[in-house]
Coordinates of N, CA and C in Angstrom, one line a residue:
M1 N 151.5 50.4 131.6 CA 151.0 51.3 130.6 C 151.6 51.9 130.2
K2 N 150.7 52.7 129.1 CA 152.1 53.5 128.6 C 151.0 55.2 128.9
T3 N 152.0 56.3 129.3 CA 151.5 57.2 129.6 C 150.3 57.6 128.0
L4 N 149.6 58.9 129.0 CA 149.4 59.3 127.5 C 149.9 60.2 126.1
Q5 N 151.6 60.7 127.3 CA 152.1 61.5 126.8 C 152.7 60.7 125.4
K6 N 153.5 59.7 126.1 CA 153.7 58.6 124.7 C 152.7 58.3 123.8
K7 N 151.4 58.1 124.2 CA 150.6 57.8 122.8 C 150.3 58.9 121.8
S8 N 150.5 59.8 122.3 CA 150.4 61.5 121.6 C 151.2 61.3 121.0
R9 N 152.5 60.7 120.5 CA 153.3 60.6 119.7 C 152.7 60.3 118.4
H10 N 151.9 59.5 118.4 CA 151.7 58.8 117.4 C 150.8 59.6 116.1
C11 N 150.7 61.4 116.8 CA 149.8 62.1 115.9 C 151.2 63.3 115.4
K12 N 152.6 63.2 115.4 CA 153.2 63.8 115.5 C 153.1 64.8 113.9
S13 N 152.4 64.2 112.9 CA 152.1 64.7 111.8 C 150.7 65.6 111.6
F14 N 150.2 65.9 113.1 CA 149.4 66.9 112.8 C 149.5 68.0 112.6
A15 N 148.9 69.4 111.7 CA 149.5 70.4 111.7 C 149.2 71.1 113.7
V16 N 150.4 71.9 114.4 CA 150.5 72.4 115.4 C 149.9 73.4 115.3
T17 N 149.1 73.9 116.8 CA 149.1 75.4 116.3 C 149.3 75.7 118.0
T18 N 150.1 76.4 118.7 CA 150.6 77.0 119.7 C 150.0 78.3 120.3
P19 N 149.4 78.8 121.9 CA 148.9 79.7 122.1 C 149.9 81.0 121.7
S20 N 149.9 81.9 121.0 CA 150.1 82.9 120.7 C 151.5 83.4 121.8
F21 N 150.8 84.0 122.9 CA 152.0 84.3 123.4 C 153.2 83.3 123.8
L22 N 153.2 82.3 123.9 CA 154.1 81.7 124.4 C 154.9 81.3 123.1
K23 N 154.4 81.0 121.7 CA 155.2 81.3 120.4 C 156.0 82.5 120.4
N24 N 155.3 83.8 119.9 CA 155.9 84.9 120.5 C 157.4 84.9 121.0
I25 N 157.2 84.3 122.6 CA 158.2 84.2 123.6 C 159.2 83.1 122.8
I26 N 159.1 81.9 122.3 CA 160.0 81.6 122.2 C 160.5 82.1 120.6
F27 N 160.0 82.4 119.8 CA 160.7 83.0 118.5 C 161.9 83.9 118.7
F28 N 160.7 84.7 120.0 CA 161.9 86.1 120.6 C 163.1 85.7 121.1
L29 N 163.3 84.4 122.1 CA 164.2 83.4 123.0 C 165.1 83.1 121.9
S30 N 164.6 82.5 120.4 CA 165.4 81.8 119.4 C 166.2 83.2 118.7
F31 N 165.8 84.0 118.2 CA 166.3 85.1 117.7 C 167.2 85.5 118.7
L32 N 166.4 86.1 119.8 CA 168.1 86.4 120.5 C 169.1 85.8 121.0
L33 N 169.1 84.4 121.1 CA 170.7 83.6 121.3 C 170.8 83.6 120.1
L34 N 170.1 83.1 119.1 CA 171.4 82.9 117.5 C 171.4 84.3 116.7
G35 N 170.8 85.3 117.2 CA 171.0 86.9 116.9 C 172.1 87.3 117.3
F36 N 172.1 87.6 118.8 CA 172.5 88.4 119.6 C 173.1 87.9 120.7
G37 N 173.0 86.8 120.8 CA 173.2 85.8 122.3 C 175.2 86.6 122.9
S38 N 175.6 86.0 121.7 CA 177.1 86.0 121.5 C 177.8 87.8 121.2
E39 N 177.2 88.9 121.5 CA 177.5 90.0 121.3 C 176.8 90.7 122.9
L40 N 176.1 90.1 123.3 CA 175.6 90.7 124.6 C 176.7 90.8 125.8
N41 N 176.8 91.8 126.7 CA 177.9 92.0 127.7 C 177.0 91.6 129.2
A42 N 177.0 90.7 129.6 CA 176.0 89.7 130.6 C 176.6 90.7 131.7
Q43 N 176.7 90.1 132.8 CA 177.2 90.3 134.0 C 178.3 89.0 134.2
E44 N 179.3 89.6 134.7 CA 180.5 88.3 135.1 C 180.3 87.3 135.0
S45 N 179.1 86.7 136.2 CA 178.5 85.5 136.8 C 176.6 85.7 137.0
P46 N 176.8 85.3 135.4 CA 175.1 85.4 135.3 C 174.4 84.6 136.7
K47 N 173.0 85.2 137.0 CA 172.1 84.8 137.9 C 171.1 83.8 137.7
W48 N 170.8 84.2 136.2 CA 169.5 84.0 135.6 C 169.6 83.1 134.1
E49 N 168.5 82.0 133.8 CA 169.2 80.9 132.7 C 168.0 80.7 132.0
I50 N 167.6 81.4 130.8 CA 166.3 81.1 130.4 C 166.5 80.1 128.9
G51 N 165.9 78.8 128.9 CA 165.9 78.4 127.8 C 164.7 77.3 127.2
T52 N 165.3 76.7 126.0 CA 164.2 75.9 125.7 C 164.8 74.2 125.0
D53 N 164.0 73.6 125.1 CA 163.9 72.0 125.0 C 164.1 72.0 123.7
L54 N 165.3 71.5 122.8 CA 164.9 71.5 121.6 C 164.4 70.0 120.7
L55 N 164.4 68.7 121.8 CA 164.2 67.8 120.9 C 163.1 67.5 120.5
W56 N 162.4 68.3 120.6 CA 160.3 68.2 119.5 C 161.2 68.6 118.3
L57 N 162.4 69.1 118.0 CA 162.7 69.3 116.1 C 162.5 68.2 115.8
V58 N 163.3 67.1 116.5 CA 163.3 65.6 115.8 C 162.8 64.5 116.2
G59 N 161.1 65.0 117.0 CA 160.0 64.2 117.9 C 160.6 62.8 118.2
K60 N 161.8 63.6 119.3 CA 161.8 62.9 120.6 C 161.4 63.1 121.8
N61 N 160.6 64.2 122.1 CA 160.7 64.9 122.9 C 159.9 64.2 123.9
S62 N 160.4 64.4 125.2 CA 159.7 63.8 126.4 C 159.1 64.8 127.0
L63 N 159.1 65.9 126.9 CA 158.1 67.2 127.2 C 157.3 67.7 126.4
P64 N 156.2 68.8 126.4 CA 155.1 69.0 125.7 C 156.2 69.4 124.5
D65 N 155.6 70.2 123.5 CA 156.3 70.3 122.2 C 157.1 71.5 122.5
Y66 N 156.5 72.1 123.0 CA 156.6 74.0 123.5 C 156.8 73.9 124.9
S67 N 158.6 74.6 124.9 CA 158.2 74.6 126.8 C 159.4 75.6 127.0
L68 N 159.7 76.3 128.1 CA 160.4 77.3 128.7 C 161.1 77.0 130.3
L69 N 162.6 76.8 130.3 CA 163.2 76.8 131.2 C 163.4 78.0 132.1
G70 N 163.7 78.0 133.1 CA 164.0 79.3 134.2 C 164.7 78.9 135.4
R71 N 165.6 79.4 135.3 CA 166.8 79.3 136.3 C 167.4 79.8 136.9
Y72 N 167.3 79.8 138.2 CA 167.8 81.3 139.3 C 169.0 80.9 140.0
K73 N 169.9 81.4 140.1 CA 171.5 80.7 140.7 C 171.7 81.3 142.0
L74 N 171.1 80.2 143.0 CA 171.6 81.0 144.1 C 173.2 81.2 144.9
S75 N 173.6 80.0 144.3 CA 175.2 80.5 144.6 C 175.8 79.2 143.5
D76 N 177.0 79.3 143.8 CA 177.7 78.3 142.2 C 177.6 77.2 142.6
K77 N 177.0 76.5 143.4 CA 176.6 74.6 143.5 C 175.1 74.7 143.5
N78 N 173.9 75.7 143.9 CA 172.7 75.5 144.1 C 171.9 76.8 143.4
A79 N 171.0 76.3 142.9 CA 170.4 76.6 141.9 C 168.7 76.4 142.1
L80 N 167.7 76.8 141.6 CA 166.0 76.9 141.9 C 165.8 77.3 140.1
R81 N 164.6 76.3 139.7 CA 164.5 76.3 138.6 C 162.8 75.5 137.5
A82 N 162.2 76.1 137.6 CA 160.6 75.8 137.1 C 160.9 75.5 135.4
R83 N 159.8 75.2 135.3 CA 159.9 74.9 133.8 C 157.8 74.5 133.2
V84 N 157.6 75.5 132.2 CA 156.5 75.3 132.0 C 156.2 74.8 130.2
G85 N 155.4 74.1 130.3 CA 155.3 73.5 128.7 C 153.9 73.6 127.8
V86 N 153.7 73.5 126.5 CA 152.5 73.2 126.4 C 152.5 72.5 125.1
A87 N 151.1 72.0 124.6 CA 151.2 70.9 123.1 C 149.9 71.2 123.0
K88 N 149.6 71.4 122.2 CA 148.0 71.6 121.1 C 148.4 71.1 119.8
S89 N 147.0 70.4 119.3 CA 147.5 69.8 118.0 C 145.9 69.7 117.7
N90 N 145.2 69.9 116.7 CA 144.4 69.4 115.9 C 144.4 68.8 114.4
A91 N 143.8 68.0 114.4 CA 143.6 66.4 113.9 C 142.3 66.5 112.5
K92 N 141.7 67.6 112.8 CA 140.5 67.9 112.1 C 140.3 67.5 110.4
N93 N 142.2 68.0 109.9 CA 141.9 68.1 108.5 C 142.5 66.7 107.9
T94 N 142.7 66.0 108.8 CA 143.8 64.6 108.9 C 142.5 63.3 108.3
V95 N 142.8 62.1 107.4 CA 142.7 61.6 107.0 C 143.0 60.1 107.3
P96 N 142.6 59.0 108.2 CA 141.3 59.0 108.8 C 141.6 60.2 110.0
R97 N 140.9 60.7 110.0 CA 141.0 61.5 112.2 C 141.4 60.8 113.2
L98 N 141.9 61.4 113.2 CA 142.8 60.7 114.9 C 142.4 61.0 115.9
Q99 N 143.2 62.1 116.4 CA 143.1 62.7 117.6 C 142.9 64.2 117.8
D100 N 142.5 64.9 118.9 CA 142.7 66.2 119.3 C 143.4 66.3 120.6
K101 N 144.4 66.7 120.8 CA 144.9 67.3 121.9 C 145.1 68.4 122.6
Q102 N 145.4 68.4 123.8 CA 145.8 69.6 124.7 C 146.3 69.3 126.2
N103 N 147.8 69.8 126.5 CA 148.7 69.1 126.8 C 149.7 70.5 127.8
L104 N 149.1 70.8 129.0 CA 149.5 71.6 129.9 C 150.9 71.0 131.0
L105 N 152.5 71.2 131.4 CA 153.2 71.2 132.5 C 153.5 72.1 132.6
F106 N 153.9 71.7 134.0 CA 154.4 72.2 135.4 C 155.6 71.4 136.3
R107 N 157.0 72.2 135.8 CA 157.2 71.8 137.1 C 158.2 72.8 137.6
V108 N 158.5 72.6 139.2 CA 159.4 74.0 140.0 C 160.4 72.7 140.5
G109 N 161.9 72.9 140.6 CA 162.8 72.4 141.6 C 163.5 72.8 142.2
Y110 N 164.9 72.1 142.2 CA 165.8 72.7 142.9 C 167.2 71.7 142.7
E111 N 168.3 71.9 142.3 CA 169.4 71.5 141.5 C 170.9 71.7 142.5
R112 N 171.4 70.8 142.3 CA 172.8 71.0 142.0 C 174.0 70.8 141.2
N113 N 174.9 71.8 141.8 CA 175.8 71.5 140.5 C 177.3 71.2 141.0
K114 N 178.2 71.0 140.4 CA 179.5 70.9 140.8 C 180.2 70.8 139.1
L115 N 181.0 72.3 139.2 CA 181.8 72.3 138.1 C 182.6 71.0 138.0
L116 N 183.2 70.5 136.3 CA 184.1 70.1 136.0 C 185.2 70.3 135.4
S117 N 185.0 72.0 135.1 CA 186.1 72.6 133.8 C 185.3 74.0 134.1
D118 N 186.4 74.7 133.3 CA 185.7 76.3 133.1 C 183.8 76.2 132.6
E119 N 184.2 75.0 131.2 CA 182.9 75.5 130.4 C 182.3 74.1 130.6
L120 N 182.3 73.1 131.8 CA 181.5 72.3 131.7 C 181.1 71.6 133.2
S121 N 180.1 71.7 133.1 CA 179.6 71.5 134.1 C 178.6 69.9 134.8
L122 N 178.3 69.4 136.1 CA 177.7 68.4 136.0 C 176.3 69.0 137.0
Y123 N 175.2 68.4 136.9 CA 174.5 69.2 137.7 C 172.9 67.9 138.0
F124 N 172.0 68.1 139.3 CA 171.5 66.9 139.4 C 170.4 67.7 140.5
G125 N 168.8 67.0 141.0 CA 167.9 67.3 141.7 C 167.0 66.7 141.1
G126 N 165.9 67.7 141.7 CA 164.7 67.0 141.1 C 163.3 67.9 140.9
D127 N 162.6 67.5 140.7 CA 161.0 69.0 140.3 C 160.1 68.0 140.9
I128 N 159.2 68.8 141.2 CA 157.5 68.3 141.3 C 157.0 68.4 140.3
L129 N 156.1 67.6 139.8 CA 155.4 67.7 138.4 C 153.7 67.8 138.7
Y130 N 153.2 69.1 137.9 CA 151.9 68.5 137.5 C 152.1 68.8 135.8
Q131 N 150.8 67.5 135.2 CA 150.7 67.8 133.7 C 149.5 67.4 133.6
Y132 N 148.8 68.2 133.0 CA 147.4 68.4 132.4 C 146.8 67.8 130.8
N133 N 146.2 66.7 130.4 CA 146.1 66.5 129.1 C 144.6 66.0 128.9
H134 N 143.9 66.8 128.0 CA 143.0 66.5 127.2 C 142.5 66.1 126.3
E135 N 141.8 65.2 125.6 CA 142.7 64.2 124.3 C 141.2 63.6 123.8
Y136 N 141.1 64.0 122.5 CA 139.5 63.7 122.2 C 140.2 62.7 120.8
V137 N 139.9 61.3 120.7 CA 140.1 60.5 120.1 C 139.1 60.0 119.1
L138 N 138.6 60.5 117.9 CA 137.8 59.9 116.9 C 137.8 58.7 116.5
N139 N 139.2 58.1 116.0 CA 139.2 57.0 115.7 C 140.1 56.4 116.3
P140 N 139.9 55.3 117.8 CA 141.2 55.1 118.4 C 141.9 54.2 117.9
A141 N 142.8 54.2 118.2 CA 144.0 52.7 117.5 C 144.1 51.7 118.7
E142 N 145.1 50.6 118.7 CA 144.9 49.5 119.1 C 145.9 50.0 121.0
E143 N 146.3 50.7 120.9 CA 146.5 51.2 122.1 C 145.8 51.8 123.2
Y144 N 144.8 51.9 122.8 CA 143.8 52.5 123.4 C 142.5 51.4 124.0
K145 N 142.8 50.3 124.0 CA 141.9 49.5 124.3 C 141.7 48.8 125.6
P146 N 143.0 49.2 126.4 CA 143.3 49.0 128.1 C 142.0 49.7 128.3
Y147 N 141.3 51.1 127.9 CA 140.1 51.6 128.2 C 139.1 51.4 128.1
Y148 N 139.0 50.9 126.5 CA 138.0 50.2 126.0 C 137.5 48.9 127.1
S149 N 138.5 48.1 127.7 CA 138.0 47.0 128.3 C 137.2 47.4 129.8
L150 N 137.4 48.7 130.1 CA 136.2 48.7 131.4 C 134.8 48.9 130.7
L151 N 134.9 49.5 129.7 CA 133.5 49.9 129.2 C 132.9 48.6 127.8
Y152 N 133.2 47.8 127.6 CA 132.8 46.5 127.4 C 131.1 46.5 127.4
T153 N 130.9 46.5 128.7 CA 129.5 46.1 128.7 C 128.8 47.2 128.6
L154 N 129.2 48.3 128.6 CA 128.2 49.4 127.3 C 127.7 49.2 126.3
G155 N 128.7 47.9 125.4 CA 128.8 47.6 123.8 C 129.1 49.1 123.5
Q156 N 129.8 50.0 123.7 CA 130.3 51.0 122.8 C 131.7 50.7 122.3
F157 N 132.3 50.1 121.9 CA 133.2 49.6 121.2 C 132.6 49.6 119.5
P158 N 133.4 50.6 118.9 CA 134.6 51.0 119.3 C 134.6 52.4 119.0
Y159 N 133.6 53.2 120.0 CA 132.9 54.5 119.5 C 134.5 55.5 120.0
P160 N 134.2 56.5 119.6 CA 135.1 57.8 120.1 C 135.5 58.0 121.6
L161 N 136.6 58.3 121.6 CA 136.6 58.5 123.2 C 137.1 60.1 123.6
K162 N 136.8 60.5 124.8 CA 137.7 61.7 125.2 C 138.5 61.4 127.0
L163 N 139.2 62.1 127.2 CA 140.3 61.5 128.0 C 140.6 63.0 128.5
V164 N 140.5 62.7 129.7 CA 141.1 64.0 130.5 C 141.8 63.5 131.6
T165 N 142.9 63.7 131.9 CA 144.0 63.3 132.7 C 144.7 64.7 133.9
N166 N 145.0 64.2 135.1 CA 145.7 64.9 135.7 C 146.2 64.0 135.8
E167 N 148.0 64.3 136.2 CA 149.0 64.0 136.5 C 150.0 64.6 137.3
M168 N 150.4 63.9 138.3 CA 151.6 64.7 139.5 C 152.2 63.3 140.2
G169 N 153.4 64.1 140.4 CA 154.7 63.4 141.0 C 155.8 63.9 140.5
Y170 N 157.1 63.2 140.8 CA 158.4 63.5 141.1 C 159.3 63.4 140.1
V171 N 160.1 64.1 139.5 CA 161.2 64.0 138.5 C 162.5 63.8 138.9
A172 N 163.2 62.9 138.9 CA 164.6 62.9 139.4 C 165.5 63.1 138.4
F173 N 166.7 63.9 137.9 CA 167.0 64.0 137.0 C 168.7 64.9 137.1
V174 N 169.6 64.0 136.1 CA 171.1 64.1 136.1 C 171.6 64.7 134.6
G175 N 172.1 66.1 135.1 CA 172.8 66.5 133.6 C 174.0 67.1 133.5
I176 N 173.9 67.2 132.2 CA 175.5 67.8 131.9 C 175.5 69.0 130.7
K177 N 176.2 69.9 131.1 CA 176.2 71.3 130.6 C 177.2 72.2 130.4
Y178 N 177.5 72.4 129.1 CA 178.7 73.6 128.1 C 178.4 74.6 127.9
H179 N 179.1 75.1 128.9 CA 178.7 76.6 127.9 C 179.4 77.1 126.6
L180 N 178.9 77.3 125.9 CA 179.4 77.9 124.8 C 180.3 79.2 124.7
T181 N 179.3 80.0 125.2 CA 180.2 81.5 126.2 C 179.6 81.8 127.3
N182 N 180.0 83.1 127.7 CA 179.7 83.4 129.5 C 177.9 83.7 129.4
N183 N 177.4 83.7 128.1 CA 175.8 83.7 128.0 C 175.3 82.9 127.3
L184 N 175.8 81.9 126.7 CA 175.0 80.8 125.7 C 175.2 79.2 126.4
S185 N 174.4 78.4 126.7 CA 175.2 76.9 126.9 C 174.0 76.0 126.0
V186 N 174.7 74.6 126.5 CA 173.9 74.0 125.8 C 174.1 72.5 126.7
S187 N 172.7 72.1 127.2 CA 172.4 71.2 128.3 C 172.1 69.5 127.8
M188 N 172.0 68.2 128.7 CA 171.1 67.6 128.1 C 171.0 66.8 129.3
E189 N 169.6 66.4 129.2 CA 169.0 65.9 130.9 C 168.9 64.2 130.9
S190 N 168.7 63.7 132.2 CA 168.4 62.4 131.9 C 167.5 62.4 133.1
S191 N 166.7 61.6 132.9 CA 165.3 62.0 134.2 C 164.7 60.2 134.6
F192 N 164.0 60.0 135.5 CA 163.4 59.4 135.9 C 162.0 59.9 136.8
N193 N 161.0 59.4 136.6 CA 159.5 60.0 137.0 C 159.6 58.9 137.5
H194 N 158.5 59.6 138.6 CA 157.5 58.7 139.4 C 156.2 59.6 139.6
T195 N 155.1 58.9 138.7 CA 154.0 59.9 138.9 C 152.6 58.9 139.2
F196 N 151.5 59.9 139.3 CA 150.7 59.3 139.6 C 149.6 60.0 138.4
Q197 N 148.9 58.9 137.6 CA 147.9 59.6 137.0 C 146.5 59.1 137.3
K198 N 145.9 60.5 137.1 CA 144.0 60.1 137.1 C 143.5 60.4 135.6
T199 N 142.5 59.4 135.3 CA 142.5 59.9 133.7 C 140.8 59.5 133.9
K200 N 139.9 60.0 133.5 CA 138.5 59.8 133.0 C 138.2 59.9 131.7
V201 N 137.6 59.1 131.3 CA 137.8 58.1 129.9 C 136.4 58.1 129.9
Y202 N 136.0 58.6 128.7 CA 134.9 59.0 128.1 C 134.4 58.5 127.2
V203 N 133.3 57.5 126.9 CA 133.0 57.3 125.2 C 131.5 57.9 124.9
L204 N 131.9 58.1 123.8 CA 131.0 59.6 122.8 C 130.6 58.7 121.5
P205 N 129.2 59.1 121.5 CA 128.7 60.2 122.1 C 128.1 59.7 123.4
Y206 N 128.1 61.1 124.4 CA 127.0 60.4 125.3 C 126.0 61.5 126.1
T207 N 125.1 61.3 126.9 CA 124.3 62.3 127.4 C 124.3 62.3 129.0
P208 N 123.7 63.0 129.3 CA 124.1 63.3 131.1 C 123.6 62.0 131.4
M209 N 122.6 61.5 131.1 CA 121.9 60.2 131.5 C 122.2 58.7 132.2
D210 N 123.2 59.0 130.6 CA 124.1 57.8 130.6 C 125.1 58.0 131.1
L211 N 126.0 56.4 131.6 CA 127.3 56.1 132.5 C 127.9 55.5 131.5
R212 N 128.0 56.2 130.7 CA 129.4 55.4 129.4 C 130.7 56.2 129.9
S213 N 131.4 56.3 131.6 CA 132.5 56.8 132.0 C 133.1 56.0 132.7
R214 N 134.4 55.9 133.1 CA 135.1 55.3 134.3 C 136.5 56.1 134.4
N215 N 136.7 55.8 135.5 CA 138.3 56.6 136.0 C 139.0 55.4 136.0
V216 N 140.4 55.9 135.2 CA 141.2 55.0 135.9 C 142.5 55.5 136.1
N217 N 142.9 55.1 137.2 CA 143.9 55.4 138.2 C 145.3 54.7 138.2
V218 N 146.6 55.1 137.6 CA 148.0 54.3 137.0 C 149.2 55.1 138.0
W219 N 149.9 54.7 138.4 CA 151.3 55.2 139.4 C 152.4 54.9 138.0
N220 N 152.8 55.5 137.3 CA 153.8 55.3 136.5 C 155.5 55.7 137.0
L221 N 156.0 54.4 136.2 CA 157.6 54.5 136.3 C 158.4 54.8 135.7
Q222 N 159.3 55.9 135.0 CA 159.7 56.2 133.7 C 160.8 56.3 133.7
M223 N 161.8 55.8 132.8 CA 163.3 56.1 132.9 C 163.3 56.8 131.5
S224 N 163.7 58.1 131.2 CA 164.4 59.0 130.0 C 165.7 58.8 129.8
P225 N 166.8 57.8 129.4 CA 168.1 58.5 129.1 C 168.3 59.7 128.4
I226 N 167.8 60.5 127.8 CA 167.8 61.7 127.3 C 167.0 62.2 127.3
S227 N 166.0 62.9 127.8 CA 164.9 63.6 128.0 C 164.8 64.9 128.2
V228 N 166.0 65.8 128.2 CA 165.8 67.1 127.2 C 167.3 67.4 127.0
L229 N 167.4 68.4 125.6 CA 168.7 68.8 125.3 C 168.3 70.2 125.4
N230 N 168.4 71.1 126.7 CA 167.8 72.8 126.6 C 169.4 73.8 126.0
F231 N 168.7 74.8 125.3 CA 169.3 75.6 124.8 C 169.2 76.8 125.5
S232 N 170.4 77.4 126.5 CA 169.8 78.5 127.5 C 171.0 80.0 127.0
F233 N 170.3 81.2 127.4 CA 170.6 82.2 127.7 C 170.5 82.8 129.0
H234 N 172.2 82.7 128.8 CA 172.3 83.4 131.0 C 172.6 84.7 131.0
F235 N 172.2 85.4 131.6 CA 171.9 87.3 131.7 C 172.0 87.2 133.9

């Protein structure tokens, strides 16, 4: 079964609004990286790294549309990392209306690095993942039929759906990083996800006395040859 995150890609044409605090951070980071990154005099061996995934610019992202990565280098070979991501879209102005969605992602993990040259390095490791999705689908597409199959006895097809999903699991990754300067780098990752997804499916409209909801529990295995393209600043 496809993950809900994959389903949401059918709605890339929606007007996207992002919480202002995260948008401001990302704009500031981009301005810093593009405008001043090469001019900054960082310490000789930077300990910190902050970056953002660029794949959402071409609609190929496996992460939420807006995400930030933070990495702290423990040594030349070891590092701790964390990522937060968020996406929010509103389809009220689309015809036909398809869906609204909210997505929140947290990942924290460890990585091991191997230096291949002065500019190039290989890294690998694992993250613990938690992701929350909330979707309201007014005009469900074909891919949502598996959810309806659990609700046919209620005679609600094809009513709108509300899907509330909690997902937890593990992400194994391997990546390669190229340092443009001492302060700027580009890195690309491949990943293998093993997660458990618990979705509460509601058929709308409903009242407190109705039993128009079901739980759908799924174990997901997903491999992404190119899951992340990070642009980072080191300091």
